[in-house]
Structures are given as C-alpha cells and as structure tokens.
PDB file of C-alpha atoms and ligand atoms in Angstrom:
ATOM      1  CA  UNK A  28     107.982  81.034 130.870  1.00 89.00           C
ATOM      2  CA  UNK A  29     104.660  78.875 131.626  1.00 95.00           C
ATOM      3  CA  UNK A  30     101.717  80.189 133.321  1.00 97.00           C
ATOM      4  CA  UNK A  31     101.046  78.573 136.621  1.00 96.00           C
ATOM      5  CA  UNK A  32      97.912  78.769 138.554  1.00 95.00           C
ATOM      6  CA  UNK A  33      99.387  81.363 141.474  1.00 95.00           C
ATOM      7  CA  UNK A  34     100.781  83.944 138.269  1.00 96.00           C
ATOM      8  CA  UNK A  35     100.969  84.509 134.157  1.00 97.00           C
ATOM      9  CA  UNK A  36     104.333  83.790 133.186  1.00 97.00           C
ATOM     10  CA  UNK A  37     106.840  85.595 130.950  1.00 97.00           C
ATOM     11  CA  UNK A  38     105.638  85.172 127.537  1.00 98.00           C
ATOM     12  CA  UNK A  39     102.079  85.741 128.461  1.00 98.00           C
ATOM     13  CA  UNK A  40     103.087  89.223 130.472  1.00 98.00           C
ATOM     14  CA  UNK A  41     104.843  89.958 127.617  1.00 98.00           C
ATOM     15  CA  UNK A  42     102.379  90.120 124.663  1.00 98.00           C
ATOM     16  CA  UNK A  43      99.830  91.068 127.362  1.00 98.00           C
ATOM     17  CA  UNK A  44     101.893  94.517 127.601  1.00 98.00           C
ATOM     18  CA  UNK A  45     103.769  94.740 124.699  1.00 98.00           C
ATOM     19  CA  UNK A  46     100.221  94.447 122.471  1.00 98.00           C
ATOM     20  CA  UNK A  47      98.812  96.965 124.977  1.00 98.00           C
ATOM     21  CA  UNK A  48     101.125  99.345 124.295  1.00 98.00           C
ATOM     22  CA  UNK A  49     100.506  98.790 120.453  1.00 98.00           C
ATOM     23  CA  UNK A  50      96.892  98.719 120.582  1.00 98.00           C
ATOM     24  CA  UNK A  51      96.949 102.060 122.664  1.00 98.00           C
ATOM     25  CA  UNK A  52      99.464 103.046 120.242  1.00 98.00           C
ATOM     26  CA  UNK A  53      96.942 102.189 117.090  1.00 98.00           C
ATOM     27  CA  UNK A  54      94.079 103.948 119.016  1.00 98.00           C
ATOM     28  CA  UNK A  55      96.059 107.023 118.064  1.00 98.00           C
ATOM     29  CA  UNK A  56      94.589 107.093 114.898  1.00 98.00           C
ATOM     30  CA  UNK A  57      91.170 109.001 116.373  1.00 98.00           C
ATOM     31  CA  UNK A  58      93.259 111.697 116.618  1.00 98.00           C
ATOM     32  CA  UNK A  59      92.790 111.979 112.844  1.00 98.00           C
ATOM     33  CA  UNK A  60      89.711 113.290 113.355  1.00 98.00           C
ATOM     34  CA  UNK A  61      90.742 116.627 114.533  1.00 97.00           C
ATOM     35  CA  UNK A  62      92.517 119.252 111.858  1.00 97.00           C
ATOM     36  CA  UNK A  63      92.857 115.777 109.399  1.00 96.00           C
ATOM     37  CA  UNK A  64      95.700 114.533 111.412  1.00 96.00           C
ATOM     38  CA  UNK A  65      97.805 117.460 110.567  1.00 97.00           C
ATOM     39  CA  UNK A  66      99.087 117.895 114.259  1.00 97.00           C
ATOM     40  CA  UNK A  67     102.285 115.911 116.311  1.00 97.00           C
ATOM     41  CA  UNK A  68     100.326 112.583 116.466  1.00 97.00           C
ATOM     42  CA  UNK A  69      98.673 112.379 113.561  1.00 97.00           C
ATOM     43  CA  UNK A  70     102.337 112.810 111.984  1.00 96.00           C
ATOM     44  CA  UNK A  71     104.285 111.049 114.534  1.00 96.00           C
ATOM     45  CA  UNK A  72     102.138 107.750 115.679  1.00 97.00           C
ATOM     46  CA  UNK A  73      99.135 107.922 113.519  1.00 97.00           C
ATOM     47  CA  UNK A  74     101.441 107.546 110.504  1.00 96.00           C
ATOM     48  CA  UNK A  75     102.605 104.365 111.786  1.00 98.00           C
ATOM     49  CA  UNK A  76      98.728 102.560 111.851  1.00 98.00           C
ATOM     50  CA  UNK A  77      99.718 100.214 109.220  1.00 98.00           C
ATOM     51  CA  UNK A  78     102.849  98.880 109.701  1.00 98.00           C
ATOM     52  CA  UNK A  79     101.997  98.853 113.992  1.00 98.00           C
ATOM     53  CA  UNK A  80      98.776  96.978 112.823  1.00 98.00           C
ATOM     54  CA  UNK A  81     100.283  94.472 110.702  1.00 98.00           C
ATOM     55  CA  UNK A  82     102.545  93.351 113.698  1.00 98.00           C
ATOM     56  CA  UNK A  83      99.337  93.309 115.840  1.00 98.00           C
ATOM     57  CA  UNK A  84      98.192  90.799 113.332  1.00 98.00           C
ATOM     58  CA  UNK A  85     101.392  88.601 113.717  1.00 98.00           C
ATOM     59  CA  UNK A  86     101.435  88.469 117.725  1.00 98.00           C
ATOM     60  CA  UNK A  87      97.738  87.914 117.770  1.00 98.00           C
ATOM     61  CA  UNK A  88      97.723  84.739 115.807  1.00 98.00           C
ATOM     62  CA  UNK A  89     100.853  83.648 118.196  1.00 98.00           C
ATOM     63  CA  UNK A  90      98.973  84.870 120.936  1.00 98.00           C
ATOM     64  CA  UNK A  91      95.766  82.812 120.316  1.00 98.00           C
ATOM     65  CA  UNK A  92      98.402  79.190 120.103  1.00 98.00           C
ATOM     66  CA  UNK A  93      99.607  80.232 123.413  1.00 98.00           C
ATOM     67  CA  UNK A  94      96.859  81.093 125.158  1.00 97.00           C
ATOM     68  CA  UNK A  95      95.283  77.578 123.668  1.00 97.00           C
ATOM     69  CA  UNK A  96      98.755  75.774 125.004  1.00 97.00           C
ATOM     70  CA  UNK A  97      98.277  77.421 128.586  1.00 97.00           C
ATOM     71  CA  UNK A  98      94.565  76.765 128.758  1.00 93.00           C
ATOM     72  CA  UNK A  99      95.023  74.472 132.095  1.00 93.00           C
ATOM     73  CA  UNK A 100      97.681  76.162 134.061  1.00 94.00           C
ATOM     74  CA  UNK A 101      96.498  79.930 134.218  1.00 95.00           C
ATOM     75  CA  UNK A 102      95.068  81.507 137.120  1.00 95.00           C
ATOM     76  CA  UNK A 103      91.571  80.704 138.789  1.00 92.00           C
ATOM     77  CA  UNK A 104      88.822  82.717 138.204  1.00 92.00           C
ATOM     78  CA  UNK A 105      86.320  83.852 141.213  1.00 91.00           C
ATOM     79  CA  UNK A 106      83.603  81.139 140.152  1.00 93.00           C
ATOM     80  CA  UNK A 107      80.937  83.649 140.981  1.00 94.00           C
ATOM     81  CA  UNK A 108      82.465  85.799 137.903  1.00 94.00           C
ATOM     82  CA  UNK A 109      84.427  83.394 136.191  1.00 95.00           C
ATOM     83  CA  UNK A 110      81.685  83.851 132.956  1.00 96.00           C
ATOM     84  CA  UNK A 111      81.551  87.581 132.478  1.00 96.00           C
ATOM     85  CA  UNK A 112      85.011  87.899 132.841  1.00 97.00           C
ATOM     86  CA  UNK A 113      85.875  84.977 130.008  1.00 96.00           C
ATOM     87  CA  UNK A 114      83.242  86.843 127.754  1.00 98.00           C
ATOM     88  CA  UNK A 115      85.182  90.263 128.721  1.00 98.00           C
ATOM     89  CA  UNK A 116      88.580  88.650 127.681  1.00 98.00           C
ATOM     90  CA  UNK A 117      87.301  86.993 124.833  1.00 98.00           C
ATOM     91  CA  UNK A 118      85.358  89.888 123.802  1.00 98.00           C
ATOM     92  CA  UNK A 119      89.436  91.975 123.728  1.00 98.00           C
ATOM     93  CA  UNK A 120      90.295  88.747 121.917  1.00 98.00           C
ATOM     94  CA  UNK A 121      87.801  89.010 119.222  1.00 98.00           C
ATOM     95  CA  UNK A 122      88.741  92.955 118.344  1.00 98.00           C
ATOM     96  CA  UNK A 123      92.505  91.952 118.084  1.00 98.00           C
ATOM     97  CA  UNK A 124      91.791  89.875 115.641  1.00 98.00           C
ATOM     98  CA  UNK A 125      88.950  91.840 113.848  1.00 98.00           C
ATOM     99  CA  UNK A 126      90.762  95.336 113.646  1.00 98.00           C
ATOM    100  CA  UNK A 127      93.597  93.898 111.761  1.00 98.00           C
ATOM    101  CA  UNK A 128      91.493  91.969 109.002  1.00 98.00           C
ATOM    102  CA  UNK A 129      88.964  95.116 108.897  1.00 98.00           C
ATOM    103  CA  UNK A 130      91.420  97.633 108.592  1.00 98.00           C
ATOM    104  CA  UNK A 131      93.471  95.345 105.490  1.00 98.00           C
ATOM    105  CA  UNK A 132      89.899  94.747 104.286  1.00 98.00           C
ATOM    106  CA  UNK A 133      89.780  98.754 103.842  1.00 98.00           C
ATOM    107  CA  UNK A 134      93.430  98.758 102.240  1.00 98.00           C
ATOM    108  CA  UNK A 135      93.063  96.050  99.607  1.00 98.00           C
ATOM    109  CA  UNK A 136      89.119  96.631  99.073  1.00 98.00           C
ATOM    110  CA  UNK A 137      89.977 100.416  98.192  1.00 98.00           C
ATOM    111  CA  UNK A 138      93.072  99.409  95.826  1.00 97.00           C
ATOM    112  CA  UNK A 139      95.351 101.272  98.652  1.00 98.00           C
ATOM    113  CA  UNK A 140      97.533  98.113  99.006  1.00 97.00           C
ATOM    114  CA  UNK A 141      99.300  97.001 101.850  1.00 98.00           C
ATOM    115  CA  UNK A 142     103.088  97.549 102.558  1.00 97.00           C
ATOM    116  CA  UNK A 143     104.058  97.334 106.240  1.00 98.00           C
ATOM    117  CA  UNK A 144     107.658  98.738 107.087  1.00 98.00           C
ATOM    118  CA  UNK A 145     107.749 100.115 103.402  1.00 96.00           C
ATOM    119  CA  UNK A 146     107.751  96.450 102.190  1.00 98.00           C
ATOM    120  CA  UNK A 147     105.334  95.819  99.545  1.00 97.00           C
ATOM    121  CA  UNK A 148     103.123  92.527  99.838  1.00 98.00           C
ATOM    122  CA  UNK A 149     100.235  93.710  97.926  1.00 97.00           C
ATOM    123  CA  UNK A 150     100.656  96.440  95.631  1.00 96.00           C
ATOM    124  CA  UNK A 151      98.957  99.559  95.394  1.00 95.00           C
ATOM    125  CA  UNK A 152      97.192 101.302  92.114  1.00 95.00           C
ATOM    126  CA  UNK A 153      94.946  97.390  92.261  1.00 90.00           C
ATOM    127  CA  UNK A 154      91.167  97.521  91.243  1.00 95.00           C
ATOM    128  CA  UNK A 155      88.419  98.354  94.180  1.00 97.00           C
ATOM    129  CA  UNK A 156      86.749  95.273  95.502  1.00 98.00           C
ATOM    130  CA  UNK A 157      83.708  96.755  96.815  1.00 98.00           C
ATOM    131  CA  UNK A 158      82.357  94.377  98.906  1.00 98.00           C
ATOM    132  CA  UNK A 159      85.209  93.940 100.636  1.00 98.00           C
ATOM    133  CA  UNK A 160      85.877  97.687 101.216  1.00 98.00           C
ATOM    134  CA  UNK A 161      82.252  97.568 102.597  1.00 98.00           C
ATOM    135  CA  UNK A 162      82.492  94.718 105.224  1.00 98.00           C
ATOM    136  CA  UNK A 163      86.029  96.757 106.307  1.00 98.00           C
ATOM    137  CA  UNK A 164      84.163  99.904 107.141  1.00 98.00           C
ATOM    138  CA  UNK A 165      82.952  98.399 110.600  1.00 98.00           C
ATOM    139  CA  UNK A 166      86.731  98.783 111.299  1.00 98.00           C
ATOM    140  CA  UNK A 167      86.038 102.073 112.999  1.00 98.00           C
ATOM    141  CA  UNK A 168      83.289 100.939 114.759  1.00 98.00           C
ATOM    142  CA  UNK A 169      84.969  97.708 116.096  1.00 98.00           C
ATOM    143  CA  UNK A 170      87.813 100.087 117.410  1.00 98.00           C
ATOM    144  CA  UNK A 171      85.338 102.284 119.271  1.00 98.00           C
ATOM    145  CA  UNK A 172      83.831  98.859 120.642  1.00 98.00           C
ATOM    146  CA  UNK A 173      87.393  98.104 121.724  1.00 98.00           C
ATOM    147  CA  UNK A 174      88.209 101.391 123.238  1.00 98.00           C
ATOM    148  CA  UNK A 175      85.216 100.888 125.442  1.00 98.00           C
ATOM    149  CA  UNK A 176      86.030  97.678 126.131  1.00 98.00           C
ATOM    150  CA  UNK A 177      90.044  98.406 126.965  1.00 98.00           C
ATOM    151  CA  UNK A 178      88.718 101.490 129.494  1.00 98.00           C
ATOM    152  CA  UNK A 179      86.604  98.818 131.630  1.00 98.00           C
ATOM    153  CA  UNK A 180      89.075  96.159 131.635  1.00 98.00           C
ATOM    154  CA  UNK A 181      91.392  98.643 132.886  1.00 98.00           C
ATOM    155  CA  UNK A 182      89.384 100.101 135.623  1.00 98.00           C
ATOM    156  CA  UNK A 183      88.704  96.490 136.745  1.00 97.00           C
ATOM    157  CA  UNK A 184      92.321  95.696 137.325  1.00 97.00           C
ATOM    158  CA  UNK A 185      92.744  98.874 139.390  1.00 98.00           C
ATOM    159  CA  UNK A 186      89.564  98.040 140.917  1.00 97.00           C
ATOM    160  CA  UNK A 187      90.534  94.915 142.157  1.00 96.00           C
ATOM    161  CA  UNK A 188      94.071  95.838 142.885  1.00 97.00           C
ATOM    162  CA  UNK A 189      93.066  99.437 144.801  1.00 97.00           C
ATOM    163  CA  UNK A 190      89.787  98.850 146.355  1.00 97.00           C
ATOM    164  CA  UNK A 191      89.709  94.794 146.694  1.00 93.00           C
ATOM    165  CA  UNK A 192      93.021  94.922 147.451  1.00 94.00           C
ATOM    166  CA  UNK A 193      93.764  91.015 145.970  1.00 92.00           C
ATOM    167  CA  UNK A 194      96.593  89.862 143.879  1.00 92.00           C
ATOM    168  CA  UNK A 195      94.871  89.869 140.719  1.00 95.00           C
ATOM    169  CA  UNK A 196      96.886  92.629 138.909  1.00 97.00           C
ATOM    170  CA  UNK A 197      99.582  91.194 140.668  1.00 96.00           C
ATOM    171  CA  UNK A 198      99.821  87.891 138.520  1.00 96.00           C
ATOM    172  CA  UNK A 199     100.055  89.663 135.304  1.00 98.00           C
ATOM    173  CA  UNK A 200     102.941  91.785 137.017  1.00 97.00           C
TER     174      UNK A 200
HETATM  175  C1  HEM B 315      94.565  96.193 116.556  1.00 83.85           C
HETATM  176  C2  HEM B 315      94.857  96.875 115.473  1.00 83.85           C
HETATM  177  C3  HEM B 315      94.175  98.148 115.075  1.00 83.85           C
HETATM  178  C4  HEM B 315      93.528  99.090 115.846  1.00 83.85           C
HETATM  179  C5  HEM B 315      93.334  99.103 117.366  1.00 83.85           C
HETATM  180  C6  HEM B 315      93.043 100.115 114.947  1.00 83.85           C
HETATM  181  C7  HEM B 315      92.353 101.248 115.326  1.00 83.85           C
HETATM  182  C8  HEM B 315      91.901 102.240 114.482  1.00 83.85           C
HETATM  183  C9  HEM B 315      91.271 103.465 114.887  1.00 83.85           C
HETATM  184  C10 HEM B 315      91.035 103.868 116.343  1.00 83.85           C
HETATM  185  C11 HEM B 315      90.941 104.171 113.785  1.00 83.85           C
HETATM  186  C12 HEM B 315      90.210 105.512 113.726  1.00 83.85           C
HETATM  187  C13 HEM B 315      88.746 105.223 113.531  1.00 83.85           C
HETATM  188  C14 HEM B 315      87.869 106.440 113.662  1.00 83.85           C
HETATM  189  O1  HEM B 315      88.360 107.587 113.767  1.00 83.85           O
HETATM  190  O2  HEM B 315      86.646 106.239 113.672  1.00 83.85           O
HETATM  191  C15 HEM B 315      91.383 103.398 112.639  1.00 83.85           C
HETATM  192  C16 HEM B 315      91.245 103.771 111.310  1.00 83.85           C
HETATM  193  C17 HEM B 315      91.814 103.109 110.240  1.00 83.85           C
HETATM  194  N1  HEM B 315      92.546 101.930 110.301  1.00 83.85           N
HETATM  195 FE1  HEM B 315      92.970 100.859 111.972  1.00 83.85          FE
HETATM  196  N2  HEM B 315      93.391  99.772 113.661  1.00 83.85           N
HETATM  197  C18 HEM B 315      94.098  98.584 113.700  1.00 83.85           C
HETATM  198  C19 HEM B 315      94.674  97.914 112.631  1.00 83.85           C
HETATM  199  C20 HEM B 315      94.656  98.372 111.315  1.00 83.85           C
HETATM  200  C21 HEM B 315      95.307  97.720 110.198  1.00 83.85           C
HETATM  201  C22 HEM B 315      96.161  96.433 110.284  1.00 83.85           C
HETATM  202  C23 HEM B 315      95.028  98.444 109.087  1.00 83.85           C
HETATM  203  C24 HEM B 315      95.435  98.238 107.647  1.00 83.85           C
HETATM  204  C25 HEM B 315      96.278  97.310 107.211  1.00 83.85           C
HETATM  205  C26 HEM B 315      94.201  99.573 109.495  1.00 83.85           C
HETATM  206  C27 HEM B 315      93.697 100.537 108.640  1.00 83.85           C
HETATM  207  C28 HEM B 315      92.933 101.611 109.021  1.00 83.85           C
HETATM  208  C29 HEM B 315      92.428 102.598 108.100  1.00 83.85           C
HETATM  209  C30 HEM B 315      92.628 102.609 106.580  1.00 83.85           C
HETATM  210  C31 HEM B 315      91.731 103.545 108.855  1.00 83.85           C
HETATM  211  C32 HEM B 315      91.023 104.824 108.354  1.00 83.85           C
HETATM  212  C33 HEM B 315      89.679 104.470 107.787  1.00 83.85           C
HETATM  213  C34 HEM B 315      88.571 104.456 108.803  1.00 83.85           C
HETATM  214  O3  HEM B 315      88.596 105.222 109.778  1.00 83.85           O
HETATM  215  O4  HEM B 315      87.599 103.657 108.629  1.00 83.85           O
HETATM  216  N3  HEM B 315      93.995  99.499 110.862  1.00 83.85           N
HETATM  217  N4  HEM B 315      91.961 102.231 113.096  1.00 83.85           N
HETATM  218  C1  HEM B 316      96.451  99.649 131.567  1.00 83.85           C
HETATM  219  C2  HEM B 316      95.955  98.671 130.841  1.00 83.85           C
HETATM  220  C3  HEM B 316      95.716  97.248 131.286  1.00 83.85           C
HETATM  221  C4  HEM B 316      95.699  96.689 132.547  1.00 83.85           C
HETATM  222  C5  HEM B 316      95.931  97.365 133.889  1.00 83.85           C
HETATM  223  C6  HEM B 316      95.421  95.261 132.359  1.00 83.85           C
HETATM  224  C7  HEM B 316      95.353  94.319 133.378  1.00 83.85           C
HETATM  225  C8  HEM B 316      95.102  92.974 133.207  1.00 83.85           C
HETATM  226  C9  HEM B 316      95.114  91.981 134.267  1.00 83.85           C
HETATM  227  C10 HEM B 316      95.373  92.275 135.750  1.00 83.85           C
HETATM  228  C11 HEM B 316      94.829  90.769 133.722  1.00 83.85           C
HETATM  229  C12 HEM B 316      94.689  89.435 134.461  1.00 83.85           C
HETATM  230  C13 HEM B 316      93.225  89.214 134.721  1.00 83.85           C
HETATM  231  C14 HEM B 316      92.918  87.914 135.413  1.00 83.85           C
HETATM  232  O1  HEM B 316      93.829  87.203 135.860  1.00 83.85           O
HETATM  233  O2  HEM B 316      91.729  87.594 135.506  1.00 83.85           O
HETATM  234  C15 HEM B 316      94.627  90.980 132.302  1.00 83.85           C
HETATM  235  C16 HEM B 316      94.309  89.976 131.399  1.00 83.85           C
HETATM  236  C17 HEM B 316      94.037  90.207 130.062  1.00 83.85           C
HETATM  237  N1  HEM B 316      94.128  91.413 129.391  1.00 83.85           N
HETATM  238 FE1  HEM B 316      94.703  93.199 130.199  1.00 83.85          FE
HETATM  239  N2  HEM B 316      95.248  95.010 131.019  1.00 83.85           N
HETATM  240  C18 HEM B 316      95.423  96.203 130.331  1.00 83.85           C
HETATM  241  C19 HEM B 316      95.341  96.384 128.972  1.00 83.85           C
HETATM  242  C20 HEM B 316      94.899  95.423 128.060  1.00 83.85           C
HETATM  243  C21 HEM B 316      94.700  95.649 126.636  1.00 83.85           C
HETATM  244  C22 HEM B 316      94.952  96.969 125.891  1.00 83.85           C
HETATM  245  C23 HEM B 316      94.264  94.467 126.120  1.00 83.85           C
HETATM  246  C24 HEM B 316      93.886  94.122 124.700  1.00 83.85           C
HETATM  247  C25 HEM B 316      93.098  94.808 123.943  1.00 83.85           C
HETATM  248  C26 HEM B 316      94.184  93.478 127.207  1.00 83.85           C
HETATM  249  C27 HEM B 316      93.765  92.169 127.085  1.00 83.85           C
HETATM  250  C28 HEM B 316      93.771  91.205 128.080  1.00 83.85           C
HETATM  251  C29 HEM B 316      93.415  89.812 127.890  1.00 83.85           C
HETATM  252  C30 HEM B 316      92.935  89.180 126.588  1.00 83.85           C
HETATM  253  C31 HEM B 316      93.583  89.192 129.135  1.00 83.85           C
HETATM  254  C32 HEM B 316      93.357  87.698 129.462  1.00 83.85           C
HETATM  255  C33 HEM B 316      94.700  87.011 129.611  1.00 83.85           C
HETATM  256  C34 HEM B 316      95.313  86.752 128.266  1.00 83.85           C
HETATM  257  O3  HEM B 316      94.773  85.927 127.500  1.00 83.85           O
HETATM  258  O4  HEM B 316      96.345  87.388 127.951  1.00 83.85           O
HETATM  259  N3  HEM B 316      94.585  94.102 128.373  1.00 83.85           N
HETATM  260  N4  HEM B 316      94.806  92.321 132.014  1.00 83.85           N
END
C-alpha cells in the first residue's frame, strides 16, 4: 500500500495509471478539431470530457493528500537531477489540477453548467460570468502545455528503462 524507498506502492501505481489513462483519455478532445468532432472519437470519448474530467478533479485532490502523506518514503532521486525532475513532476501536478478548474471555469463562465454523469450540480440556461469564461480560455493552452509535457515524461521513463537500463520504470511497475 505505502511507498517505500526501493518501489511506489499500490495506491500510488494506481492513480499514477489509472489518471494516465484518463488524462490520455481527456486529450481526446483535440480530435474536435477535425470535421467538429463529427467522427468515432469525437462521438465515442470526446463526448465523455466532462464527466472523465470531473473525476480527474476528484482523484487529483486525493492524489495531492497522498503524495503529501508519502513525502519521506518514496524513491531517491539521482541528486545530480533530483531538481529538474521535481519541477517536471510538479509541473504534471500543476496541469491536473489547472485543466479541471479551467475547463469548469469555461462551463459555468459561459452559463453551460456542469452535470457530470448526467447529474446536475450547477444548472445550465445561468447568466455568463465573463471574467471567468475569460481566465478559463487558457484551458486549451494548459492542455497543449500538458501534452508536451506527458510526451517527455514518457520518453524519459523509456529512456531510462531502454537505454540506461535502471529500475526506474520498474518502481512504478
Ligand atoms: C485533466 C483534465 C482535462 C484535460 C486533460 C482536458 C483537455 C482538453 C483538451 C485537450 C481540449 C481541446 C483543446 C483544443 O483543441 O485546443 C479541451 C477542451 C475543452 N475542455 Fe477540457 N480537459 C480536462 C478537463 C475538463 C473539464 C473538467 C471540463 C469541464 C468541466 C473541460 C471542459 C472543456 C471544454 C468546454 C473544452 C472546449 C473549449 C476549448 O477548447 O477551450 N475540460 N480539454
Ligand atoms: C506512458 C505513460 C507514462 C509512463 C511510462 C510514466 C512513467 C513514470 C515513472 C517511471 C515514474 C517514476 C519516476 C521516478 O521514480 O522518478 C512516474 C512518476 C510520475 N508520473 Fe508518470 N508515466 C506516464 C504517464 C503519466 C501521466 C499521463 C501523468 C500525468 C499527467 C504522469 C505523472 C507522473 C507524476 C506526477 C509522477 C511522480 C510520482 C507521483 O507523484 O505520482 N505520468 N511516471
């Protein structure tokens, strides 16, 4: 369950990959772009951006305790690195906790509302709150940040696992 300083343990593998699955999952929604989403993914996983979100912005908040809780018994980093690669993580950390607000910033700012699942917490038809609608439209540029920033953490784990051949990808197996 705990993280230990050889290896992540279960609960941290498993909103490590289950959120990585969602975020890929929410990056879906560039697909928009081409023919206006009419197309299988804009109808089959684009169509889910809001409700998939919302539980993005549940398990990040839980996330965040844990990660606080396991602060002193998670694996070394190489000292000679150990910087850039807590501003890389925190940098993933910061975008899973922007996109959500942004993206409900768009929602509620716009009078869309916001009903995850089909269950309606704020209701839709509301007045526009512009400035809010206006600090949400970095949403799409926060999830191009994060795209970038997913593709590079990426190729560093198969990096280190294919060409340094250590057991960093390892401990998040
Ligand atoms: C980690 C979670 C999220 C990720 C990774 C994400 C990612 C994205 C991406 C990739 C796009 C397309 C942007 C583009 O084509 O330039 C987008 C658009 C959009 N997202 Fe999200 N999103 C997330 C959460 C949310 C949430 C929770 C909401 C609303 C409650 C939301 C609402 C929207 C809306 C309304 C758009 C279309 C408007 C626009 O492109 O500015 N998103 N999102
Ligand atoms: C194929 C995709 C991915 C691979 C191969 C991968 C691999 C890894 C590995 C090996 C670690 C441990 C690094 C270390 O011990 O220094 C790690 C940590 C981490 N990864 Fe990923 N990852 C992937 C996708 C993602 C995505 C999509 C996100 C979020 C946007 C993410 C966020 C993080 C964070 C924040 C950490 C730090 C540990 C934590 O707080 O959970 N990863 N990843």
């Amino acid at each position: 369950m705990n993280d230990s300083k050889e290896r992540y343990g279960g609960i941290t593998r498993f909103l490590h990959w289950g959120m990585g699955l969602l975020i890929v999952w929410q990056f879906m929604k560039f697909f928009d772009r081409i023919n206006d989403g009419e197309h299988w993914v804009g109808e089959n996983l684009a169509s889910w951006h809001i409700s998939i979100g919302s539980v993005i912005l549940v398990l990040i908040v839980l996330r965040i305790i844990w990660a606080a809780k396991q602060k002193n018994n998670r694996p070394e980093q190489e000292p000679a690195t150990a910087f850039l690669v807590k501003a890389g993580h925190g940098l993933l950390y910061l975008g899973m906790v922007l996109l959500p607000i942004t993206g409900l910033m768009i929602m509620i700012g716009k009078g869309y509302g916001w009903d995850p699942f089909g269950v309606e917490l704020v209701a839709g038809g509301g007045p526009e709150i512009g400035w809010m609608a206006t600090l949400g439209s970095v949403h799409s540029l926060i999830a191009w940040s994060l795209l970038v920033l997913v593709v590079g953490h990426a190729g560093i784990a198969l990096l280190h696992h294919f060409v340094k051949k250590d057991g960093v990808l390892r401990r998040m197996l």
